Amino acid sequence: MDIDYLKNELSKVLSIKRYEHSIRVLETATNLASIYGADISKVQTAAILHDYAKEMNNTEIRDICNTFFKEETKDYMNVGEILHSFAGVYFAKEKFKIEDSEILNAIKYHTTGRKEMTLIEKIVYISDAIEPKRDYPHVEEIRKLALVNLDDAILFEANRKIEYLVKNGSIIHLNSVDMRNHLLMARAK
């Protein structure tokens, strides 16, 4: 897929701030893809589209999720931070005619993660968390880890995110818990 075309389309639906975030995620993901030998075209497509639906109307996002992702989203209808990724998959398929499951899953799980993520999913997930303008405790450590061990970086970030969500009384998607536990079990082997 032509990245310049996708950038142009993205600029039509996102604020400047969110668009610039998406560009930074694209750049971070491209770098990680080259380090880990991932398919750069797939990584770039997923990275640039990961937040396509982020600033959409919540009602429209819920309608898309109720229609196309009902089973996966039914327990999270009031958690906007999660639903935009599912709506993003809808637009990737319908507007951009993307059928590649690796790209679609990288968009779908960029917020929650999931157990047994593919390399492309891992790269987009962690790139969203560590792009250069992200600023939260331990982000520098996570950035450094991402350059040498993707799983360790994701585990560190997941622990941080889950701790933050618990502290704030927020809902934790079960995919995030499954991802964390899967990474811990893989490490123990």
PDB file of N, CA and C in Angstrom, residues 25-121:
ATOM      1  N   VAL A  25       4.765   7.100  15.195  1.00  0.00           N
ATOM      2  CA  VAL A  25       4.604   5.653  15.343  1.00  0.00           C
ATOM      3  C   VAL A  25       5.104   4.950  14.082  1.00  0.00           C
ATOM      4  N   LEU A  26       4.779   5.496  12.923  1.00  0.00           N
ATOM      5  CA  LEU A  26       5.261   4.958  11.654  1.00  0.00           C
ATOM      6  C   LEU A  26       6.789   4.917  11.634  1.00  0.00           C
ATOM      7  N   GLU A  27       7.426   5.996  12.015  1.00  0.00           N
ATOM      8  CA  GLU A  27       8.892   6.056  12.005  1.00  0.00           C
ATOM      9  C   GLU A  27       9.504   5.076  13.006  1.00  0.00           C
ATOM     10  N   THR A  28       8.939   5.008  14.198  1.00  0.00           N
ATOM     11  CA  THR A  28       9.428   4.076  15.222  1.00  0.00           C
ATOM     12  C   THR A  28       9.257   2.641  14.753  1.00  0.00           C
ATOM     13  N   ALA A  29       8.091   2.326  14.199  1.00  0.00           N
ATOM     14  CA  ALA A  29       7.808   0.971  13.729  1.00  0.00           C
ATOM     15  C   ALA A  29       8.712   0.584  12.561  1.00  0.00           C
ATOM     16  N   THR A  30       8.977   1.528  11.674  1.00  0.00           N
ATOM     17  CA  THR A  30       9.868   1.249  10.536  1.00  0.00           C
ATOM     18  C   THR A  30      11.265   0.899  11.035  1.00  0.00           C
ATOM     19  N   ASN A  31      11.748   1.632  12.014  1.00  0.00           N
ATOM     20  CA  ASN A  31      13.054   1.349  12.602  1.00  0.00           C
ATOM     21  C   ASN A  31      13.075  -0.046  13.234  1.00  0.00           C
ATOM     22  N   LEU A  32      12.059  -0.356  14.031  1.00  0.00           N
ATOM     23  CA  LEU A  32      12.014  -1.673  14.681  1.00  0.00           C
ATOM     24  C   LEU A  32      11.859  -2.795  13.655  1.00  0.00           C
ATOM     25  N   ALA A  33      11.097  -2.561  12.616  1.00  0.00           N
ATOM     26  CA  ALA A  33      10.938  -3.583  11.566  1.00  0.00           C
ATOM     27  C   ALA A  33      12.280  -3.894  10.924  1.00  0.00           C
ATOM     28  N   SER A  34      13.091  -2.873  10.713  1.00  0.00           N
ATOM     29  CA  SER A  34      14.409  -3.116  10.106  1.00  0.00           C
ATOM     30  C   SER A  34      15.329  -3.862  11.078  1.00  0.00           C
ATOM     31  N   ILE A  35      15.219  -3.582  12.355  1.00  0.00           N
ATOM     32  CA  ILE A  35      16.039  -4.285  13.354  1.00  0.00           C
ATOM     33  C   ILE A  35      15.655  -5.754  13.442  1.00  0.00           C
ATOM     34  N   TYR A  36      14.359  -6.039  13.442  1.00  0.00           N
ATOM     35  CA  TYR A  36      13.875  -7.406  13.670  1.00  0.00           C
ATOM     36  C   TYR A  36      13.566  -8.187  12.400  1.00  0.00           C
ATOM     37  N   GLY A  37      13.763  -7.583  11.249  1.00  0.00           N
ATOM     38  CA  GLY A  37      13.550  -8.289   9.993  1.00  0.00           C
ATOM     39  C   GLY A  37      12.087  -8.532   9.654  1.00  0.00           C
ATOM     40  N   ALA A  38      11.219  -7.644  10.096  1.00  0.00           N
ATOM     41  CA  ALA A  38       9.792  -7.770   9.783  1.00  0.00           C
ATOM     42  C   ALA A  38       9.507  -7.188   8.404  1.00  0.00           C
ATOM     43  N   ASP A  39       8.380  -7.554   7.842  1.00  0.00           N
ATOM     44  CA  ASP A  39       7.941  -7.031   6.560  1.00  0.00           C
ATOM     45  C   ASP A  39       7.648  -5.533   6.725  1.00  0.00           C
ATOM     46  N   ILE A  40       8.509  -4.707   6.192  1.00  0.00           N
ATOM     47  CA  ILE A  40       8.415  -3.256   6.407  1.00  0.00           C
ATOM     48  C   ILE A  40       7.124  -2.684   5.823  1.00  0.00           C
ATOM     49  N   SER A  41       6.705  -3.154   4.679  1.00  0.00           N
ATOM     50  CA  SER A  41       5.479  -2.646   4.073  1.00  0.00           C
ATOM     51  C   SER A  41       4.260  -2.913   4.961  1.00  0.00           C
ATOM     52  N   LYS A  42       4.168  -4.109   5.499  1.00  0.00           N
ATOM     53  CA  LYS A  42       3.040  -4.443   6.381  1.00  0.00           C
ATOM     54  C   LYS A  42       3.105  -3.633   7.672  1.00  0.00           C
ATOM     55  N   VAL A  43       4.278  -3.528   8.251  1.00  0.00           N
ATOM     56  CA  VAL A  43       4.443  -2.760   9.481  1.00  0.00           C
ATOM     57  C   VAL A  43       4.055  -1.308   9.244  1.00  0.00           C
ATOM     58  N   GLN A  44       4.518  -0.729   8.144  1.00  0.00           N
ATOM     59  CA  GLN A  44       4.212   0.671   7.863  1.00  0.00           C
ATOM     60  C   GLN A  44       2.721   0.890   7.645  1.00  0.00           C
ATOM     61  N   THR A  45       2.084  -0.011   6.937  1.00  0.00           N
ATOM     62  CA  THR A  45       0.648   0.130   6.685  1.00  0.00           C
ATOM     63  C   THR A  45      -0.132   0.087   7.995  1.00  0.00           C
ATOM     64  N   ALA A  46       0.177  -0.892   8.838  1.00  0.00           N
ATOM     65  CA  ALA A  46      -0.518  -1.005  10.121  1.00  0.00           C
ATOM     66  C   ALA A  46      -0.206   0.186  11.018  1.00  0.00           C
ATOM     67  N   ALA A  47       1.041   0.602  11.043  1.00  0.00           N
ATOM     68  CA  ALA A  47       1.442   1.710  11.924  1.00  0.00           C
ATOM     69  C   ALA A  47       0.753   3.010  11.534  1.00  0.00           C
ATOM     70  N   ILE A  48       0.701   3.323  10.261  1.00  0.00           N
ATOM     71  CA  ILE A  48       0.108   4.598   9.861  1.00  0.00           C
ATOM     72  C   ILE A  48      -1.408   4.592  10.062  1.00  0.00           C
ATOM     73  N   LEU A  49      -2.039   3.420   9.992  1.00  0.00           N
ATOM     74  CA  LEU A  49      -3.496   3.346  10.140  1.00  0.00           C
ATOM     75  C   LEU A  49      -3.957   2.995  11.557  1.00  0.00           C
ATOM     76  N   HIS A  50      -3.035   2.768  12.481  1.00  0.00           N
ATOM     77  CA  HIS A  50      -3.430   2.259  13.797  1.00  0.00           C
ATOM     78  C   HIS A  50      -4.447   3.147  14.518  1.00  0.00           C
ATOM     79  N   ASP A  51      -4.381   4.446  14.351  1.00  0.00           N
ATOM     80  CA  ASP A  51      -5.312   5.358  15.033  1.00  0.00           C
ATOM     81  C   ASP A  51      -6.289   6.029  14.071  1.00  0.00           C
ATOM     82  N   TYR A  52      -6.531   5.413  12.927  1.00  0.00           N
ATOM     83  CA  TYR A  52      -7.403   6.024  11.922  1.00  0.00           C
ATOM     84  C   TYR A  52      -8.750   6.441  12.521  1.00  0.00           C
ATOM     85  N   ALA A  53      -9.313   5.609  13.395  1.00  0.00           N
ATOM     86  CA  ALA A  53     -10.638   5.886  13.952  1.00  0.00           C
ATOM     87  C   ALA A  53     -10.589   6.549  15.334  1.00  0.00           C
ATOM     88  N   LYS A  54      -9.424   6.927  15.785  1.00  0.00           N
ATOM     89  CA  LYS A  54      -9.236   7.422  17.163  1.00  0.00           C
ATOM     90  C   LYS A  54     -10.103   8.636  17.488  1.00  0.00           C
ATOM     91  N   GLU A  55     -10.276   9.535  16.558  1.00  0.00           N
ATOM     92  CA  GLU A  55     -11.017  10.758  16.853  1.00  0.00           C
ATOM     93  C   GLU A  55     -12.437  10.765  16.276  1.00  0.00           C
ATOM     94  N   MET A  56     -12.900   9.601  15.923  1.00  0.00           N
ATOM     95  CA  MET A  56     -14.267   9.499  15.418  1.00  0.00           C
ATOM     96  C   MET A  56     -15.265   9.686  16.547  1.00  0.00           C
ATOM     97  N   ASN A  57     -16.479   9.971  16.180  1.00  0.00           N
ATOM     98  CA  ASN A  57     -17.585  10.064  17.120  1.00  0.00           C
ATOM     99  C   ASN A  57     -17.772   8.717  17.828  1.00  0.00           C
ATOM    100  N   ASN A  58     -17.903   8.751  19.163  1.00  0.00           N
ATOM    101  CA  ASN A  58     -18.038   7.511  19.941  1.00  0.00           C
ATOM    102  C   ASN A  58     -19.252   6.690  19.543  1.00  0.00           C
ATOM    103  N   THR A  59     -20.331   7.356  19.184  1.00  0.00           N
ATOM    104  CA  THR A  59     -21.534   6.635  18.768  1.00  0.00           C
ATOM    105  C   THR A  59     -21.263   5.838  17.495  1.00  0.00           C
ATOM    106  N   GLU A  60     -20.575   6.457  16.541  1.00  0.00           N
ATOM    107  CA  GLU A  60     -20.237   5.767  15.291  1.00  0.00           C
ATOM    108  C   GLU A  60     -19.299   4.580  15.561  1.00  0.00           C
ATOM    109  N   ILE A  61     -18.334   4.778  16.444  1.00  0.00           N
ATOM    110  CA  ILE A  61     -17.412   3.685  16.790  1.00  0.00           C
ATOM    111  C   ILE A  61     -18.187   2.536  17.422  1.00  0.00           C
ATOM    112  N   ARG A  62     -19.084   2.840  18.355  1.00  0.00           N
ATOM    113  CA  ARG A  62     -19.889   1.784  19.000  1.00  0.00           C
ATOM    114  C   ARG A  62     -20.761   1.059  17.983  1.00  0.00           C
ATOM    115  N   ASP A  63     -21.343   1.810  17.052  1.00  0.00           N
ATOM    116  CA  ASP A  63     -22.185   1.182  16.021  1.00  0.00           C
ATOM    117  C   ASP A  63     -21.367   0.209  15.169  1.00  0.00           C
ATOM    118  N   ILE A  64     -20.173   0.606  14.780  1.00  0.00           N
ATOM    119  CA  ILE A  64     -19.294  -0.278  14.000  1.00  0.00           C
ATOM    120  C   ILE A  64     -18.961  -1.523  14.815  1.00  0.00           C
ATOM    121  N   CYS A  65     -18.606  -1.325  16.069  1.00  0.00           N
ATOM    122  CA  CYS A  65     -18.242  -2.468  16.916  1.00  0.00           C
ATOM    123  C   CYS A  65     -19.428  -3.391  17.153  1.00  0.00           C
ATOM    124  N   ASN A  66     -20.613  -2.827  17.373  1.00  0.00           N
ATOM    125  CA  ASN A  66     -21.815  -3.654  17.558  1.00  0.00           C
ATOM    126  C   ASN A  66     -22.148  -4.462  16.318  1.00  0.00           C
ATOM    127  N   THR A  67     -21.875  -3.895  15.160  1.00  0.00           N
ATOM    128  CA  THR A  67     -22.207  -4.559  13.908  1.00  0.00           C
ATOM    129  C   THR A  67     -21.159  -5.578  13.484  1.00  0.00           C
ATOM    130  N   PHE A  68     -19.892  -5.240  13.607  1.00  0.00           N
ATOM    131  CA  PHE A  68     -18.835  -6.080  13.036  1.00  0.00           C
ATOM    132  C   PHE A  68     -17.946  -6.798  14.054  1.00  0.00           C
ATOM    133  N   PHE A  69     -17.953  -6.350  15.301  1.00  0.00           N
ATOM    134  CA  PHE A  69     -17.058  -6.937  16.312  1.00  0.00           C
ATOM    135  C   PHE A  69     -17.793  -7.171  17.632  1.00  0.00           C
ATOM    136  N   LYS A  70     -19.066  -7.543  17.534  1.00  0.00           N
ATOM    137  CA  LYS A  70     -19.927  -7.610  18.714  1.00  0.00           C
ATOM    138  C   LYS A  70     -19.364  -8.511  19.811  1.00  0.00           C
ATOM    139  N   GLU A  71     -18.960  -9.709  19.466  1.00  0.00           N
ATOM    140  CA  GLU A  71     -18.465 -10.642  20.488  1.00  0.00           C
ATOM    141  C   GLU A  71     -17.183 -10.154  21.143  1.00  0.00           C
ATOM    142  N   GLU A  72     -16.301  -9.571  20.360  1.00  0.00           N
ATOM    143  CA  GLU A  72     -15.018  -9.125  20.892  1.00  0.00           C
ATOM    144  C   GLU A  72     -15.121  -7.839  21.715  1.00  0.00           C
ATOM    145  N   THR A  73     -16.164  -7.060  21.489  1.00  0.00           N
ATOM    146  CA  THR A  73     -16.236  -5.744  22.134  1.00  0.00           C
ATOM    147  C   THR A  73     -17.412  -5.579  23.094  1.00  0.00           C
ATOM    148  N   LYS A  74     -18.282  -6.563  23.186  1.00  0.00           N
ATOM    149  CA  LYS A  74     -19.521  -6.391  23.953  1.00  0.00           C
ATOM    150  C   LYS A  74     -19.297  -5.981  25.408  1.00  0.00           C
ATOM    151  N   ASP A  75     -18.229  -6.438  26.024  1.00  0.00           N
ATOM    152  CA  ASP A  75     -17.962  -6.105  27.423  1.00  0.00           C
ATOM    153  C   ASP A  75     -17.229  -4.781  27.601  1.00  0.00           C
ATOM    154  N   TYR A  76     -16.880  -4.128  26.488  1.00  0.00           N
ATOM    155  CA  TYR A  76     -16.042  -2.929  26.557  1.00  0.00           C
ATOM    156  C   TYR A  76     -16.660  -1.727  25.853  1.00  0.00           C
ATOM    157  N   MET A  77     -17.958  -1.705  25.714  1.00  0.00           N
ATOM    158  CA  MET A  77     -18.630  -0.653  24.958  1.00  0.00           C
ATOM    159  C   MET A  77     -18.429   0.737  25.548  1.00  0.00           C
ATOM    160  N   ASN A  78     -18.093   0.830  26.804  1.00  0.00           N
ATOM    161  CA  ASN A  78     -17.888   2.142  27.426  1.00  0.00           C
ATOM    162  C   ASN A  78     -16.409   2.494  27.578  1.00  0.00           C
ATOM    163  N   VAL A  79     -15.546   1.741  26.927  1.00  0.00           N
ATOM    164  CA  VAL A  79     -14.106   1.976  27.028  1.00  0.00           C
ATOM    165  C   VAL A  79     -13.609   2.439  25.657  1.00  0.00           C
ATOM    166  N   GLY A  80     -13.721   3.721  25.404  1.00  0.00           N
ATOM    167  CA  GLY A  80     -13.366   4.282  24.105  1.00  0.00           C
ATOM    168  C   GLY A  80     -11.937   4.027  23.685  1.00  0.00           C
ATOM    169  N   GLU A  81     -11.039   3.959  24.641  1.00  0.00           N
ATOM    170  CA  GLU A  81      -9.630   3.726  24.316  1.00  0.00           C
ATOM    171  C   GLU A  81      -9.415   2.393  23.618  1.00  0.00           C
ATOM    172  N   ILE A  82     -10.301   1.480  23.808  1.00  0.00           N
ATOM    173  CA  ILE A  82     -10.163   0.142  23.217  1.00  0.00           C
ATOM    174  C   ILE A  82     -10.905   0.052  21.884  1.00  0.00           C
ATOM    175  N   LEU A  83     -12.083   0.611  21.813  1.00  0.00           N
ATOM    176  CA  LEU A  83     -12.953   0.404  20.652  1.00  0.00           C
ATOM    177  C   LEU A  83     -12.420   1.009  19.355  1.00  0.00           C
ATOM    178  N   HIS A  84     -11.652   2.095  19.437  1.00  0.00           N
ATOM    179  CA  HIS A  84     -11.191   2.736  18.197  1.00  0.00           C
ATOM    180  C   HIS A  84     -10.329   1.795  17.357  1.00  0.00           C
ATOM    181  N   SER A  85      -9.637   0.870  18.006  1.00  0.00           N
ATOM    182  CA  SER A  85      -8.782  -0.047  17.244  1.00  0.00           C
ATOM    183  C   SER A  85      -9.617  -1.019  16.411  1.00  0.00           C
ATOM    184  N   PHE A  86     -10.754  -1.431  16.928  1.00  0.00           N
ATOM    185  CA  PHE A  86     -11.647  -2.307  16.166  1.00  0.00           C
ATOM    186  C   PHE A  86     -12.271  -1.546  14.999  1.00  0.00           C
ATOM    187  N   ALA A  87     -12.711  -0.323  15.265  1.00  0.00           N
ATOM    188  CA  ALA A  87     -13.259   0.503  14.186  1.00  0.00           C
ATOM    189  C   ALA A  87     -12.195   0.762  13.126  1.00  0.00           C
ATOM    190  N   GLY A  88     -10.946   0.902  13.545  1.00  0.00           N
ATOM    191  CA  GLY A  88      -9.850   1.082  12.600  1.00  0.00           C
ATOM    192  C   GLY A  88      -9.720  -0.081  11.635  1.00  0.00           C
ATOM    193  N   VAL A  89      -9.951  -1.283  12.123  1.00  0.00           N
ATOM    194  CA  VAL A  89      -9.917  -2.469  11.259  1.00  0.00           C
ATOM    195  C   VAL A  89     -11.033  -2.394  10.226  1.00  0.00           C
ATOM    196  N   TYR A  90     -12.200  -1.972  10.656  1.00  0.00           N
ATOM    197  CA  TYR A  90     -13.316  -1.823   9.730  1.00  0.00           C
ATOM    198  C   TYR A  90     -12.936  -0.893   8.574  1.00  0.00           C
ATOM    199  N   PHE A  91     -12.348   0.266   8.888  1.00  0.00           N
ATOM    200  CA  PHE A  91     -11.973   1.208   7.835  1.00  0.00           C
ATOM    201  C   PHE A  91     -10.821   0.691   6.980  1.00  0.00           C
ATOM    202  N   ALA A  92      -9.885  -0.023   7.596  1.00  0.00           N
ATOM    203  CA  ALA A  92      -8.791  -0.607   6.814  1.00  0.00           C
ATOM    204  C   ALA A  92      -9.350  -1.555   5.752  1.00  0.00           C
ATOM    205  N   LYS A  93     -10.365  -2.325   6.131  1.00  0.00           N
ATOM    206  CA  LYS A  93     -10.979  -3.274   5.186  1.00  0.00           C
ATOM    207  C   LYS A  93     -11.859  -2.554   4.162  1.00  0.00           C
ATOM    208  N   GLU A  94     -12.760  -1.716   4.653  1.00  0.00           N
ATOM    209  CA  GLU A  94     -13.774  -1.112   3.784  1.00  0.00           C
ATOM    210  C   GLU A  94     -13.236   0.030   2.922  1.00  0.00           C
ATOM    211  N   LYS A  95     -12.490   0.927   3.509  1.00  0.00           N
ATOM    212  CA  LYS A  95     -12.011   2.094   2.771  1.00  0.00           C
ATOM    213  C   LYS A  95     -10.744   1.790   1.979  1.00  0.00           C
ATOM    214  N   PHE A  96      -9.824   1.029   2.601  1.00  0.00           N
ATOM    215  CA  PHE A  96      -8.521   0.810   1.975  1.00  0.00           C
ATOM    216  C   PHE A  96      -8.359  -0.589   1.386  1.00  0.00           C
ATOM    217  N   LYS A  97      -9.401  -1.422   1.505  1.00  0.00           N
ATOM    218  CA  LYS A  97      -9.436  -2.768   0.900  1.00  0.00           C
ATOM    219  C   LYS A  97      -8.274  -3.660   1.368  1.00  0.00           C
ATOM    220  N   ILE A  98      -7.876  -3.500   2.609  1.00  0.00           N
ATOM    221  CA  ILE A  98      -6.809  -4.316   3.181  1.00  0.00           C
ATOM    222  C   ILE A  98      -7.423  -5.616   3.688  1.00  0.00           C
ATOM    223  N   GLU A  99      -6.869  -6.717   3.265  1.00  0.00           N
ATOM    224  CA  GLU A  99      -7.346  -8.030   3.688  1.00  0.00           C
ATOM    225  C   GLU A  99      -6.289  -8.822   4.447  1.00  0.00           C
ATOM    226  N   ASP A 100      -5.080  -8.322   4.485  1.00  0.00           N
ATOM    227  CA  ASP A 100      -3.976  -9.023   5.125  1.00  0.00           C
ATOM    228  C   ASP A 100      -4.220  -9.113   6.638  1.00  0.00           C
ATOM    229  N   SER A 101      -4.328 -10.330   7.166  1.00  0.00           N
ATOM    230  CA  SER A 101      -4.660 -10.507   8.580  1.00  0.00           C
ATOM    231  C   SER A 101      -3.573  -9.972   9.509  1.00  0.00           C
ATOM    232  N   GLU A 102      -2.325 -10.000   9.077  1.00  0.00           N
ATOM    233  CA  GLU A 102      -1.263  -9.463   9.937  1.00  0.00           C
ATOM    234  C   GLU A 102      -1.412  -7.947  10.117  1.00  0.00           C
ATOM    235  N   ILE A 103      -1.736  -7.262   9.054  1.00  0.00           N
ATOM    236  CA  ILE A 103      -1.943  -5.811   9.133  1.00  0.00           C
ATOM    237  C   ILE A 103      -3.187  -5.516   9.969  1.00  0.00           C
ATOM    238  N   LEU A 104      -4.275  -6.209   9.670  1.00  0.00           N
ATOM    239  CA  LEU A 104      -5.529  -5.970  10.383  1.00  0.00           C
ATOM    240  C   LEU A 104      -5.389  -6.266  11.874  1.00  0.00           C
ATOM    241  N   ASN A 105      -4.721  -7.359  12.222  1.00  0.00           N
ATOM    242  CA  ASN A 105      -4.549  -7.685  13.636  1.00  0.00           C
ATOM    243  C   ASN A 105      -3.624  -6.706  14.341  1.00  0.00           C
ATOM    244  N   ALA A 106      -2.633  -6.193  13.641  1.00  0.00           N
ATOM    245  CA  ALA A 106      -1.753  -5.197  14.252  1.00  0.00           C
ATOM    246  C   ALA A 106      -2.533  -3.928  14.589  1.00  0.00           C
ATOM    247  N   ILE A 107      -3.476  -3.568  13.735  1.00  0.00           N
ATOM    248  CA  ILE A 107      -4.339  -2.418  14.023  1.00  0.00           C
ATOM    249  C   ILE A 107      -5.278  -2.756  15.183  1.00  0.00           C
ATOM    250  N   LYS A 108      -5.903  -3.910  15.096  1.00  0.00           N
ATOM    251  CA  LYS A 108      -6.900  -4.309  16.093  1.00  0.00           C
ATOM    252  C   LYS A 108      -6.322  -4.407  17.500  1.00  0.00           C
ATOM    253  N   TYR A 109      -5.111  -4.926  17.626  1.00  0.00           N
ATOM    254  CA  TYR A 109      -4.552  -5.194  18.953  1.00  0.00           C
ATOM    255  C   TYR A 109      -3.475  -4.198  19.380  1.00  0.00           C
ATOM    256  N   HIS A 110      -3.386  -3.058  18.706  1.00  0.00           N
ATOM    257  CA  HIS A 110      -2.333  -2.105  19.067  1.00  0.00           C
ATOM    258  C   HIS A 110      -2.546  -1.475  20.436  1.00  0.00           C
ATOM    259  N   THR A 111      -3.752  -1.524  20.961  1.00  0.00           N
ATOM    260  CA  THR A 111      -4.036  -0.935  22.271  1.00  0.00           C
ATOM    261  C   THR A 111      -3.977  -1.979  23.384  1.00  0.00           C
ATOM    262  N   THR A 112      -4.559  -3.135  23.133  1.00  0.00           N
ATOM    263  CA  THR A 112      -4.661  -4.148  24.191  1.00  0.00           C
ATOM    264  C   THR A 112      -3.572  -5.208  24.126  1.00  0.00           C
ATOM    265  N   GLY A 113      -3.009  -5.408  22.945  1.00  0.00           N
ATOM    266  CA  GLY A 113      -2.150  -6.569  22.765  1.00  0.00           C
ATOM    267  C   GLY A 113      -3.000  -7.824  22.816  1.00  0.00           C
ATOM    268  N   ARG A 114      -2.353  -8.971  22.772  1.00  0.00           N
ATOM    269  CA  ARG A 114      -3.013 -10.267  22.926  1.00  0.00           C
ATOM    270  C   ARG A 114      -1.919 -11.312  23.041  1.00  0.00           C
ATOM    271  N   LYS A 115      -2.297 -12.490  23.505  1.00  0.00           N
ATOM    272  CA  LYS A 115      -1.269 -13.529  23.582  1.00  0.00           C
ATOM    273  C   LYS A 115      -0.941 -14.007  22.170  1.00  0.00           C
ATOM    274  N   GLU A 116       0.272 -14.457  22.005  1.00  0.00           N
ATOM    275  CA  GLU A 116       0.759 -14.984  20.726  1.00  0.00           C
ATOM    276  C   GLU A 116       0.692 -13.964  19.590  1.00  0.00           C
ATOM    277  N   MET A 117       1.063 -12.738  19.881  1.00  0.00           N
ATOM    278  CA  MET A 117       1.103 -11.715  18.836  1.00  0.00           C
ATOM    279  C   MET A 117       2.177 -12.059  17.810  1.00  0.00           C
ATOM    280  N   THR A 118       1.927 -11.683  16.566  1.00  0.00           N
ATOM    281  CA  THR A 118       2.938 -11.828  15.525  1.00  0.00           C
ATOM    282  C   THR A 118       3.979 -10.725  15.693  1.00  0.00           C
ATOM    283  N   LEU A 119       5.070 -10.854  14.980  1.00  0.00           N
ATOM    284  CA  LEU A 119       6.117  -9.841  15.030  1.00  0.00           C
ATOM    285  C   LEU A 119       5.567  -8.469  14.625  1.00  0.00           C
ATOM    286  N   ILE A 120       4.754  -8.433  13.595  1.00  0.00           N
ATOM    287  CA  ILE A 120       4.184  -7.159  13.130  1.00  0.00           C
ATOM    288  C   ILE A 120       3.285  -6.550  14.203  1.00  0.00           C
ATOM    289  N   GLU A 121       2.473  -7.360  14.850  1.00  0.00           N
ATOM    290  CA  GLU A 121       1.614  -6.873  15.932  1.00  0.00           C
ATOM    291  C   GLU A 121       2.451  -6.311  17.076  1.00  0.00           C
TER     292      GLU A 121
END
